[in-house]
PDB file of N, CA, C and O in Angstrom:
ATOM      1  N   MET A 757    -329.587 280.352  20.077  1.00  0.00           N
ATOM      2  CA  MET A 757    -329.109 279.173  20.482  1.00  0.00           C
ATOM      3  C   MET A 757    -329.686 278.229  21.228  1.00  0.00           C
ATOM      4  O   MET A 757    -330.836 278.319  21.958  1.00  0.00           O
ATOM      5  N   VAL A 758    -329.676 276.647  21.022  1.00  0.00           N
ATOM      6  CA  VAL A 758    -330.168 275.673  21.567  1.00  0.00           C
ATOM      7  C   VAL A 758    -329.917 275.073  22.793  1.00  0.00           C
ATOM      8  O   VAL A 758    -328.584 275.094  23.089  1.00  0.00           O
ATOM      9  N   ASP A 759    -330.962 275.093  23.463  1.00  0.00           N
ATOM     10  CA  ASP A 759    -329.987 274.682  25.180  1.00  0.00           C
ATOM     11  C   ASP A 759    -330.700 272.859  24.930  1.00  0.00           C
ATOM     12  O   ASP A 759    -331.667 272.722  24.873  1.00  0.00           O
ATOM     13  N   ARG A 760    -329.514 272.376  24.936  1.00  0.00           N
ATOM     14  CA  ARG A 760    -329.058 271.031  24.786  1.00  0.00           C
ATOM     15  C   ARG A 760    -329.853 270.078  25.728  1.00  0.00           C
ATOM     16  O   ARG A 760    -330.620 269.302  25.658  1.00  0.00           O
ATOM     17  N   THR A 761    -330.031 270.777  27.190  1.00  0.00           N
ATOM     18  CA  THR A 761    -330.685 270.113  28.263  1.00  0.00           C
ATOM     19  C   THR A 761    -332.291 270.149  27.997  1.00  0.00           C
ATOM     20  O   THR A 761    -332.954 269.275  28.221  1.00  0.00           O
ATOM     21  N   GLU A 762    -332.230 270.698  27.580  1.00  0.00           N
ATOM     22  CA  GLU A 762    -334.190 271.619  27.577  1.00  0.00           C
ATOM     23  C   GLU A 762    -334.065 270.830  26.445  1.00  0.00           C
ATOM     24  O   GLU A 762    -335.840 270.227  26.947  1.00  0.00           O
ATOM     25  N   LEU A 763    -333.810 270.333  25.413  1.00  0.00           N
ATOM     26  CA  LEU A 763    -334.250 270.082  24.343  1.00  0.00           C
ATOM     27  C   LEU A 763    -333.762 268.427  24.695  1.00  0.00           C
ATOM     28  O   LEU A 763    -334.751 267.630  24.610  1.00  0.00           O
ATOM     29  N   ARG A 764    -333.197 268.204  25.341  1.00  0.00           N
ATOM     30  CA  ARG A 764    -333.023 266.466  25.798  1.00  0.00           C
ATOM     31  C   ARG A 764    -334.243 266.049  26.748  1.00  0.00           C
ATOM     32  O   ARG A 764    -334.606 264.929  26.532  1.00  0.00           O
ATOM     33  N   GLU A 765    -334.357 267.007  27.762  1.00  0.00           N
ATOM     34  CA  GLU A 765    -335.426 266.489  28.309  1.00  0.00           C
ATOM     35  C   GLU A 765    -336.718 266.912  27.586  1.00  0.00           C
ATOM     36  O   GLU A 765    -337.499 265.743  28.092  1.00  0.00           O
ATOM     37  N   GLN A 766    -337.352 267.427  26.904  1.00  0.00           N
ATOM     38  CA  GLN A 766    -338.283 267.225  25.943  1.00  0.00           C
ATOM     39  C   GLN A 766    -338.194 265.885  25.031  1.00  0.00           C
ATOM     40  O   GLN A 766    -339.204 265.216  25.250  1.00  0.00           O
ATOM     41  N   PHE A 767    -337.291 265.020  24.637  1.00  0.00           N
ATOM     42  CA  PHE A 767    -336.812 263.915  24.227  1.00  0.00           C
ATOM     43  C   PHE A 767    -337.963 262.832  25.371  1.00  0.00           C
ATOM     44  O   PHE A 767    -338.361 262.102  25.161  1.00  0.00           O
ATOM     45  N   VAL A 768    -336.586 263.035  26.518  1.00  0.00           N
ATOM     46  CA  VAL A 768    -337.214 262.031  27.426  1.00  0.00           C
ATOM     47  C   VAL A 768    -338.668 262.187  27.733  1.00  0.00           C
ATOM     48  O   VAL A 768    -339.298 260.895  28.088  1.00  0.00           O
ATOM     49  N   GLU A 769    -338.854 263.027  27.711  1.00  0.00           N
ATOM     50  CA  GLU A 769    -340.586 263.370  28.496  1.00  0.00           C
ATOM     51  C   GLU A 769    -341.528 262.774  27.196  1.00  0.00           C
ATOM     52  O   GLU A 769    -342.304 261.980  27.794  1.00  0.00           O
ATOM     53  N   ALA A 770    -341.222 262.952  26.165  1.00  0.00           N
ATOM     54  CA  ALA A 770    -342.227 262.570  24.965  1.00  0.00           C
ATOM     55  C   ALA A 770    -342.039 260.978  24.777  1.00  0.00           C
ATOM     56  O   ALA A 770    -342.911 260.274  24.340  1.00  0.00           O
ATOM     57  N   PHE A 771    -340.527 260.201  24.899  1.00  0.00           N
ATOM     58  CA  PHE A 771    -340.387 259.004  24.595  1.00  0.00           C
ATOM     59  C   PHE A 771    -340.522 257.883  26.069  1.00  0.00           C
ATOM     60  O   PHE A 771    -340.707 256.679  25.696  1.00  0.00           O
ATOM     61  N   GLU A 772    -340.803 258.577  27.363  1.00  0.00           N
ATOM     62  CA  GLU A 772    -340.164 257.663  27.958  1.00  0.00           C
ATOM     63  C   GLU A 772    -341.442 256.654  27.985  1.00  0.00           C
ATOM     64  O   GLU A 772    -341.152 255.599  28.914  1.00  0.00           O
ATOM     65  N   ASP A 773    -342.634 256.797  28.002  1.00  0.00           N
ATOM     66  CA  ASP A 773    -343.721 256.346  27.889  1.00  0.00           C
ATOM     67  C   ASP A 773    -343.867 254.923  26.629  1.00  0.00           C
ATOM     68  O   ASP A 773    -344.634 254.118  27.273  1.00  0.00           O
ATOM     69  N   ALA A 774    -342.754 254.810  25.773  1.00  0.00           N
ATOM     70  CA  ALA A 774    -343.108 253.899  25.194  1.00  0.00           C
ATOM     71  C   ALA A 774    -342.821 252.574  25.781  1.00  0.00           C
ATOM     72  O   ALA A 774    -341.942 252.354  27.023  1.00  0.00           O
ATOM     73  N   ASP A 775    -343.064 251.569  25.258  1.00  0.00           N
ATOM     74  CA  ASP A 775    -343.215 250.552  25.582  1.00  0.00           C
ATOM     75  C   ASP A 775    -341.615 249.189  25.416  1.00  0.00           C
ATOM     76  O   ASP A 775    -341.757 249.073  24.331  1.00  0.00           O
ATOM     77  N   TYR A 776    -340.787 249.884  25.752  1.00  0.00           N
ATOM     78  CA  TYR A 776    -339.166 249.808  25.906  1.00  0.00           C
ATOM     79  C   TYR A 776    -339.083 247.743  26.339  1.00  0.00           C
ATOM     80  O   TYR A 776    -339.816 247.494  27.324  1.00  0.00           O
ATOM     81  N   PRO A 777    -338.626 247.090  25.439  1.00  0.00           N
ATOM     82  CA  PRO A 777    -337.476 247.715  24.417  1.00  0.00           C
ATOM     83  C   PRO A 777    -338.658 247.673  23.277  1.00  0.00           C
ATOM     84  O   PRO A 777    -339.330 247.115  22.999  1.00  0.00           O
ATOM     85  N   VAL A 778    -337.871 248.759  22.360  1.00  0.00           N
ATOM     86  CA  VAL A 778    -338.352 249.371  21.214  1.00  0.00           C
ATOM     87  C   VAL A 778    -337.358 248.946  19.879  1.00  0.00           C
ATOM     88  O   VAL A 778    -336.430 248.818  19.852  1.00  0.00           O
ATOM     89  N   SER A 779    -338.084 248.652  19.043  1.00  0.00           N
ATOM     90  CA  SER A 779    -337.376 247.992  17.739  1.00  0.00           C
ATOM     91  C   SER A 779    -337.147 248.411  16.472  1.00  0.00           C
ATOM     92  O   SER A 779    -337.036 248.261  15.840  1.00  0.00           O
ATOM     93  N   SER A 780    -337.941 249.946  16.678  1.00  0.00           N
ATOM     94  CA  SER A 780    -338.540 250.123  15.154  1.00  0.00           C
ATOM     95  C   SER A 780    -339.545 251.816  15.882  1.00  0.00           C
ATOM     96  O   SER A 780    -339.569 252.154  16.704  1.00  0.00           O
ATOM     97  N   PRO A 781    -338.930 252.734  14.989  1.00  0.00           N
ATOM     98  CA  PRO A 781    -339.665 254.300  14.947  1.00  0.00           C
ATOM     99  C   PRO A 781    -341.013 254.071  15.718  1.00  0.00           C
ATOM    100  O   PRO A 781    -341.719 254.831  16.158  1.00  0.00           O
ATOM    101  N   MET A 782    -341.850 252.830  14.972  1.00  0.00           N
ATOM    102  CA  MET A 782    -343.035 253.055  14.595  1.00  0.00           C
ATOM    103  C   MET A 782    -343.613 252.426  16.332  1.00  0.00           C
ATOM    104  O   MET A 782    -344.768 252.747  16.818  1.00  0.00           O
ATOM    105  N   ASP A 783    -342.859 251.966  16.930  1.00  0.00           N
ATOM    106  CA  ASP A 783    -343.347 251.696  18.454  1.00  0.00           C
ATOM    107  C   ASP A 783    -343.017 252.549  19.371  1.00  0.00           C
ATOM    108  O   ASP A 783    -343.441 252.637  20.588  1.00  0.00           O
ATOM    109  N   LEU A 784    -341.929 254.075  19.028  1.00  0.00           N
ATOM    110  CA  LEU A 784    -342.101 254.946  19.907  1.00  0.00           C
ATOM    111  C   LEU A 784    -343.358 256.107  19.620  1.00  0.00           C
ATOM    112  O   LEU A 784    -344.096 256.447  20.509  1.00  0.00           O
ATOM    113  N   VAL A 785    -344.061 256.119  18.719  1.00  0.00           N
ATOM    114  CA  VAL A 785    -345.238 256.774  17.960  1.00  0.00           C
ATOM    115  C   VAL A 785    -346.419 256.862  19.287  1.00  0.00           C
ATOM    116  O   VAL A 785    -346.702 257.834  19.357  1.00  0.00           O
ATOM    117  N   PRO A 786    -346.748 255.623  19.795  1.00  0.00           N
ATOM    118  CA  PRO A 786    -347.896 255.666  20.704  1.00  0.00           C
ATOM    119  C   PRO A 786    -347.818 256.473  21.995  1.00  0.00           C
ATOM    120  O   PRO A 786    -348.260 257.062  23.280  1.00  0.00           O
ATOM    121  N   ALA A 787    -346.496 256.657  22.631  1.00  0.00           N
ATOM    122  CA  ALA A 787    -346.032 257.281  23.716  1.00  0.00           C
ATOM    123  C   ALA A 787    -346.084 258.848  23.186  1.00  0.00           C
ATOM    124  O   ALA A 787    -346.188 259.404  24.288  1.00  0.00           O
ATOM    125  N   LEU A 788    -346.384 259.402  22.267  1.00  0.00           N
ATOM    126  CA  LEU A 788    -345.730 260.653  21.924  1.00  0.00           C
ATOM    127  C   LEU A 788    -347.402 261.801  22.056  1.00  0.00           C
ATOM    128  O   LEU A 788    -348.035 260.931  21.289  1.00  0.00           O
ATOM    129  N   PRO A 789    -347.215 262.535  22.800  1.00  0.00           N
ATOM    130  CA  PRO A 789    -348.681 263.143  23.194  1.00  0.00           C
ATOM    131  C   PRO A 789    -349.434 264.032  22.002  1.00  0.00           C
ATOM    132  O   PRO A 789    -350.558 263.691  22.269  1.00  0.00           O
ATOM    133  N   ASN A 790    -348.697 264.036  21.065  1.00  0.00           N
ATOM    134  CA  ASN A 790    -349.250 264.521  19.655  1.00  0.00           C
ATOM    135  C   ASN A 790    -348.904 263.402  18.504  1.00  0.00           C
ATOM    136  O   ASN A 790    -349.508 264.041  17.461  1.00  0.00           O
ATOM    137  N   GLY A 791    -348.836 262.485  18.798  1.00  0.00           N
ATOM    138  CA  GLY A 791    -348.141 261.601  17.689  1.00  0.00           C
ATOM    139  C   GLY A 791    -347.249 262.064  16.719  1.00  0.00           C
ATOM    140  O   GLY A 791    -346.132 262.864  17.379  1.00  0.00           O
ATOM    141  N   PRO A 792    -347.225 261.801  15.726  1.00  0.00           N
ATOM    142  CA  PRO A 792    -345.950 262.295  14.930  1.00  0.00           C
ATOM    143  C   PRO A 792    -346.011 263.579  14.801  1.00  0.00           C
ATOM    144  O   PRO A 792    -345.048 264.192  14.561  1.00  0.00           O
ATOM    145  N   SER A 793    -346.980 264.622  15.300  1.00  0.00           N
ATOM    146  CA  SER A 793    -347.183 266.198  15.247  1.00  0.00           C
ATOM    147  C   SER A 793    -346.042 266.686  16.446  1.00  0.00           C
ATOM    148  O   SER A 793    -346.226 267.550  16.580  1.00  0.00           O
ATOM    149  N   THR A 794    -345.626 265.376  17.040  1.00  0.00           N
ATOM    150  CA  THR A 794    -345.113 266.223  18.408  1.00  0.00           C
ATOM    151  C   THR A 794    -344.084 266.994  17.974  1.00  0.00           C
ATOM    152  O   THR A 794    -343.336 266.610  17.707  1.00  0.00           O
ATOM    153  N   THR A 795    -344.235 268.287  18.735  1.00  0.00           N
ATOM    154  CA  THR A 795    -343.300 268.771  18.569  1.00  0.00           C
ATOM    155  C   THR A 795    -341.890 269.378  19.077  1.00  0.00           C
ATOM    156  O   THR A 795    -342.637 269.761  20.704  1.00  0.00           O
ATOM    157  N   PHE A 796    -340.827 269.386  19.464  1.00  0.00           N
ATOM    158  CA  PHE A 796    -339.715 269.619  20.074  1.00  0.00           C
ATOM    159  C   PHE A 796    -338.647 270.807  19.940  1.00  0.00           C
ATOM    160  O   PHE A 796    -338.831 271.104  18.246  1.00  0.00           O
ATOM    161  N   GLU A 797    -338.855 272.303  20.465  1.00  0.00           N
ATOM    162  CA  GLU A 797    -337.951 272.824  20.472  1.00  0.00           C
ATOM    163  C   GLU A 797    -337.491 273.314  20.982  1.00  0.00           C
ATOM    164  O   GLU A 797    -337.766 273.443  22.450  1.00  0.00           O
ATOM    165  N   SER A 798    -336.315 274.434  21.301  1.00  0.00           N
ATOM    166  CA  SER A 798    -335.744 275.336  21.617  1.00  0.00           C
ATOM    167  C   SER A 798    -334.612 276.394  21.223  1.00  0.00           C
ATOM    168  O   SER A 798    -334.109 275.459  20.047  1.00  0.00           O
ATOM    169  N   GLY A 799    -334.794 277.367  21.491  1.00  0.00           N
ATOM    170  CA  GLY A 799    -333.958 278.524  20.971  1.00  0.00           C
ATOM    171  C   GLY A 799    -334.269 278.536  19.095  1.00  0.00           C
ATOM    172  O   GLY A 799    -335.639 278.424  18.635  1.00  0.00           O
ATOM    173  N   GLU A 800    -333.250 278.194  18.385  1.00  0.00           N
ATOM    174  CA  GLU A 800    -333.425 278.004  16.813  1.00  0.00           C
ATOM    175  C   GLU A 800    -334.039 276.454  16.623  1.00  0.00           C
ATOM    176  O   GLU A 800    -334.594 276.743  15.041  1.00  0.00           O
ATOM    177  N   PHE A 801    -333.875 275.583  17.714  1.00  0.00           N
ATOM    178  CA  PHE A 801    -334.469 274.681  16.931  1.00  0.00           C
ATOM    179  C   PHE A 801    -335.944 274.449  17.056  1.00  0.00           C
ATOM    180  O   PHE A 801    -336.554 274.537  18.328  1.00  0.00           O
ATOM    181  N   SER A 802    -336.618 273.225  16.076  1.00  0.00           N
ATOM    182  CA  SER A 802    -337.753 273.260  16.060  1.00  0.00           C
ATOM    183  C   SER A 802    -337.939 272.180  14.934  1.00  0.00           C
ATOM    184  O   SER A 802    -337.846 272.183  13.919  1.00  0.00           O
ATOM    185  N   MET A 803    -338.790 271.227  15.224  1.00  0.00           N
ATOM    186  CA  MET A 803    -339.006 269.652  14.643  1.00  0.00           C
ATOM    187  C   MET A 803    -340.174 269.310  15.065  1.00  0.00           C
ATOM    188  O   MET A 803    -339.897 269.105  16.602  1.00  0.00           O
ATOM    189  N   THR A 804    -340.941 268.283  14.322  1.00  0.00           N
ATOM    190  CA  THR A 804    -341.903 267.874  14.647  1.00  0.00           C
ATOM    191  C   THR A 804    -340.925 266.351  15.135  1.00  0.00           C
ATOM    192  O   THR A 804    -340.287 265.773  14.412  1.00  0.00           O
ATOM    193  N   ALA A 805    -341.565 265.355  15.413  1.00  0.00           N
ATOM    194  CA  ALA A 805    -341.279 263.835  15.990  1.00  0.00           C
ATOM    195  C   ALA A 805    -340.962 263.346  14.099  1.00  0.00           C
ATOM    196  O   ALA A 805    -340.276 262.245  14.091  1.00  0.00           O
ATOM    197  N   MET A 806    -341.975 263.323  13.486  1.00  0.00           N
ATOM    198  CA  MET A 806    -342.110 262.868  11.880  1.00  0.00           C
ATOM    199  C   MET A 806    -340.559 263.434  11.403  1.00  0.00           C
ATOM    200  O   MET A 806    -339.784 262.931  10.698  1.00  0.00           O
ATOM    201  N   GLU A 807    -339.892 265.076  11.121  1.00  0.00           N
ATOM    202  CA  GLU A 807    -339.077 265.185  10.794  1.00  0.00           C
ATOM    203  C   GLU A 807    -337.941 264.618  11.469  1.00  0.00           C
ATOM    204  O   GLU A 807    -336.621 264.371  10.465  1.00  0.00           O
ATOM    205  N   LEU A 808    -338.163 264.377  12.698  1.00  0.00           N
ATOM    206  CA  LEU A 808    -336.853 264.043  13.137  1.00  0.00           C
ATOM    207  C   LEU A 808    -336.695 262.602  12.898  1.00  0.00           C
ATOM    208  O   LEU A 808    -335.437 262.621  12.757  1.00  0.00           O
ATOM    209  N   ASN A 809    -337.857 261.897  12.775  1.00  0.00           N
ATOM    210  CA  ASN A 809    -337.476 260.593  12.340  1.00  0.00           C
ATOM    211  C   ASN A 809    -336.267 260.110  10.885  1.00  0.00           C
ATOM    212  O   ASN A 809    -335.818 259.163  10.721  1.00  0.00           O
ATOM    213  N   THR A 810    -337.217 261.410  10.326  1.00  0.00           N
ATOM    214  CA  THR A 810    -336.015 261.345   9.130  1.00  0.00           C
ATOM    215  C   THR A 810    -334.548 261.551   9.081  1.00  0.00           C
ATOM    216  O   THR A 810    -333.500 261.820   8.127  1.00  0.00           O
ATOM    217  N   LYS A 811    -334.106 262.415  10.317  1.00  0.00           N
ATOM    218  CA  LYS A 811    -332.738 262.868  10.785  1.00  0.00           C
ATOM    219  C   LYS A 811    -331.972 261.804  11.114  1.00  0.00           C
ATOM    220  O   LYS A 811    -330.749 261.688  11.147  1.00  0.00           O
ATOM    221  N   LEU A 812    -332.718 260.653  11.558  1.00  0.00           N
ATOM    222  CA  LEU A 812    -332.176 259.720  12.555  1.00  0.00           C
ATOM    223  C   LEU A 812    -332.045 258.354  11.837  1.00  0.00           C
ATOM    224  O   LEU A 812    -332.547 257.799  10.984  1.00  0.00           O
ATOM    225  N   SER A 813    -330.252 257.754  11.792  1.00  0.00           N
ATOM    226  CA  SER A 813    -330.395 256.242  11.667  1.00  0.00           C
ATOM    227  C   SER A 813    -330.755 255.502  12.079  1.00  0.00           C
ATOM    228  O   SER A 813    -331.666 254.270  12.065  1.00  0.00           O
ATOM    229  N   GLY A 814    -331.007 255.999  13.448  1.00  0.00           N
ATOM    230  CA  GLY A 814    -331.775 254.723  14.526  1.00  0.00           C
ATOM    231  C   GLY A 814    -330.619 253.108  15.087  1.00  0.00           C
ATOM    232  O   GLY A 814    -331.146 252.382  13.886  1.00  0.00           O
ATOM    233  N   ASP A 815    -330.490 253.029  15.798  1.00  0.00           N
ATOM    234  CA  ASP A 815    -329.855 251.601  15.929  1.00  0.00           C
ATOM    235  C   ASP A 815    -330.523 251.230  16.500  1.00  0.00           C
ATOM    236  O   ASP A 815    -330.064 250.647  18.224  1.00  0.00           O
ATOM    237  N   PHE A 816    -331.715 250.727  16.280  1.00  0.00           N
ATOM    238  CA  PHE A 816    -332.983 249.835  16.963  1.00  0.00           C
ATOM    239  C   PHE A 816    -332.247 248.097  17.621  1.00  0.00           C
ATOM    240  O   PHE A 816    -331.398 247.964  16.054  1.00  0.00           O
ATOM    241  N   PRO A 817    -332.501 247.556  18.204  1.00  0.00           N
ATOM    242  CA  PRO A 817    -333.649 247.742  19.445  1.00  0.00           C
ATOM    243  C   PRO A 817    -332.775 248.763  20.289  1.00  0.00           C
ATOM    244  O   PRO A 817    -331.332 249.011  20.394  1.00  0.00           O
ATOM    245  N   TYR A 818    -333.019 249.432  21.265  1.00  0.00           N
ATOM    246  CA  TYR A 818    -333.298 250.415  22.465  1.00  0.00           C
ATOM    247  C   TYR A 818    -334.053 249.692  23.662  1.00  0.00           C
ATOM    248  O   TYR A 818    -335.264 249.756  23.389  1.00  0.00           O
ATOM    249  N   ASP A 819    -333.106 249.911  24.655  1.00  0.00           N
ATOM    250  CA  ASP A 819    -334.031 248.964  25.808  1.00  0.00           C
ATOM    251  C   ASP A 819    -334.222 249.868  26.657  1.00  0.00           C
ATOM    252  O   ASP A 819    -335.180 249.518  27.806  1.00  0.00           O
ATOM    253  N   ASP A 820    -333.928 251.106  25.969  1.00  0.00           N
ATOM    254  CA  ASP A 820    -334.422 252.294  27.658  1.00  0.00           C
ATOM    255  C   ASP A 820    -334.458 253.386  26.709  1.00  0.00           C
ATOM    256  O   ASP A 820    -333.736 253.572  25.729  1.00  0.00           O
ATOM    257  N   VAL A 821    -335.297 254.489  27.617  1.00  0.00           N
ATOM    258  CA  VAL A 821    -335.128 256.161  26.933  1.00  0.00           C
ATOM    259  C   VAL A 821    -334.049 256.472  26.910  1.00  0.00           C
ATOM    260  O   VAL A 821    -333.701 257.548  25.896  1.00  0.00           O
ATOM    261  N   ASP A 822    -333.409 256.599  27.780  1.00  0.00           N
ATOM    262  CA  ASP A 822    -331.814 257.241  28.061  1.00  0.00           C
ATOM    263  C   ASP A 822    -331.176 256.743  26.509  1.00  0.00           C
ATOM    264  O   ASP A 822    -330.634 257.291  26.182  1.00  0.00           O
ATOM    265  N   ALA A 823    -330.784 255.530  25.976  1.00  0.00           N
ATOM    266  CA  ALA A 823    -330.315 255.282  25.328  1.00  0.00           C
ATOM    267  C   ALA A 823    -330.847 255.597  23.913  1.00  0.00           C
ATOM    268  O   ALA A 823    -329.974 256.043  22.729  1.00  0.00           O
ATOM    269  N   PHE A 824    -332.000 255.914  23.791  1.00  0.00           N
ATOM    270  CA  PHE A 824    -332.395 256.121  22.660  1.00  0.00           C
ATOM    271  C   PHE A 824    -332.273 257.830  22.439  1.00  0.00           C
ATOM    272  O   PHE A 824    -331.917 258.451  21.556  1.00  0.00           O
ATOM    273  N   VAL A 825    -332.522 258.804  24.039  1.00  0.00           N
ATOM    274  CA  VAL A 825    -332.095 259.888  23.622  1.00  0.00           C
ATOM    275  C   VAL A 825    -330.814 259.921  23.447  1.00  0.00           C
ATOM    276  O   VAL A 825    -330.616 260.863  22.575  1.00  0.00           O
ATOM    277  N   ASP A 826    -329.935 259.551  23.981  1.00  0.00           N
ATOM    278  CA  ASP A 826    -328.502 259.758  24.125  1.00  0.00           C
ATOM    279  C   ASP A 826    -328.274 259.322  22.096  1.00  0.00           C
ATOM    280  O   ASP A 826    -327.502 260.519  21.950  1.00  0.00           O
ATOM    281  N   ASP A 827    -328.826 258.800  21.707  1.00  0.00           N
ATOM    282  CA  ASP A 827    -328.560 258.390  20.489  1.00  0.00           C
ATOM    283  C   ASP A 827    -329.032 259.461  19.765  1.00  0.00           C
ATOM    284  O   ASP A 827    -328.241 260.148  18.699  1.00  0.00           O
ATOM    285  N   VAL A 828    -330.144 259.842  19.572  1.00  0.00           N
ATOM    286  CA  VAL A 828    -330.800 261.227  19.289  1.00  0.00           C
ATOM    287  C   VAL A 828    -329.980 262.306  19.196  1.00  0.00           C
ATOM    288  O   VAL A 828    -329.557 263.232  18.425  1.00  0.00           O
ATOM    289  N   MET A 829    -329.488 262.634  20.154  1.00  0.00           N
ATOM    290  CA  MET A 829    -329.023 264.034  20.653  1.00  0.00           C
ATOM    291  C   MET A 829    -327.754 263.971  19.664  1.00  0.00           C
ATOM    292  O   MET A 829    -326.821 264.659  19.552  1.00  0.00           O
ATOM    293  N   ASP A 830    -326.862 262.524  20.189  1.00  0.00           N
ATOM    294  CA  ASP A 830    -325.886 262.632  19.236  1.00  0.00           C
ATOM    295  C   ASP A 830    -325.947 263.102  17.635  1.00  0.00           C
ATOM    296  O   ASP A 830    -325.126 263.465  17.259  1.00  0.00           O
ATOM    297  N   GLU A 831    -326.432 262.200  17.208  1.00  0.00           N
ATOM    298  CA  GLU A 831    -326.736 262.805  15.794  1.00  0.00           C
ATOM    299  C   GLU A 831    -327.331 263.793  15.370  1.00  0.00           C
ATOM    300  O   GLU A 831    -327.002 264.237  14.240  1.00  0.00           O
ATOM    301  N   LEU A 832    -327.870 264.300  16.288  1.00  0.00           N
ATOM    302  CA  LEU A 832    -328.442 265.731  15.943  1.00  0.00           C
ATOM    303  C   LEU A 832    -327.435 266.367  15.677  1.00  0.00           C
ATOM    304  O   LEU A 832    -326.794 267.540  15.212  1.00  0.00           O
ATOM    305  N   ALA A 833    -326.216 266.675  16.758  1.00  0.00           N
ATOM    306  CA  ALA A 833    -325.094 267.033  17.289  1.00  0.00           C
ATOM    307  C   ALA A 833    -324.176 266.919  15.571  1.00  0.00           C
ATOM    308  O   ALA A 833    -323.263 267.723  15.064  1.00  0.00           O
ATOM    309  N   GLU A 834    -324.209 265.734  15.178  1.00  0.00           N
ATOM    310  CA  GLU A 834    -323.313 265.270  14.484  1.00  0.00           C
ATOM    311  C   GLU A 834    -323.579 265.814  12.858  1.00  0.00           C
ATOM    312  O   GLU A 834    -322.695 266.131  11.897  1.00  0.00           O
ATOM    313  N   GLN A 835    -324.795 266.402  12.812  1.00  0.00           N
ATOM    314  CA  GLN A 835    -325.377 266.731  11.651  1.00  0.00           C
ATOM    315  C   GLN A 835    -325.622 268.294  11.686  1.00  0.00           C
ATOM    316  O   GLN A 835    -326.366 269.445  11.047  1.00  0.00           O
ATOM    317  N   ASP A 836    -325.067 268.717  12.962  1.00  0.00           N
ATOM    318  CA  ASP A 836    -324.951 270.530  12.930  1.00  0.00           C
ATOM    319  C   ASP A 836    -326.987 270.856  13.679  1.00  0.00           C
ATOM    320  O   ASP A 836    -326.290 272.152  13.229  1.00  0.00           O
ATOM    321  N   LEU A 837    -327.279 270.400  13.800  1.00  0.00           N
ATOM    322  CA  LEU A 837    -328.332 270.521  14.110  1.00  0.00           C
ATOM    323  C   LEU A 837    -329.188 270.940  15.437  1.00  0.00           C
ATOM    324  O   LEU A 837    -329.784 271.860  15.875  1.00  0.00           O
ATOM    325  N   VAL A 838    -327.861 271.026  16.677  1.00  0.00           N
ATOM    326  CA  VAL A 838    -328.004 271.184  17.871  1.00  0.00           C
ATOM    327  C   VAL A 838    -326.605 271.897  18.431  1.00  0.00           C
ATOM    328  O   VAL A 838    -325.393 271.256  17.767  1.00  0.00           O
TER     329      VAL A 838
END
């Protein structure tokens, strides 16, 4: 089972150092500890940042990490991935 709180914390930690506002997914890459290979895992969920990007529509720009992560979590839930 996916721990949504744990997963959200991983997203925040990975993306919080981006230079907000961000206008595209490429603006987030420099903040990632392992670039596009950064992996997010919780329970049965495992996805790299690159894979994550293919699952999201992204409503850019984002002014802060919380707005971005809220949308990420919502989209993953809508796709029954979390």
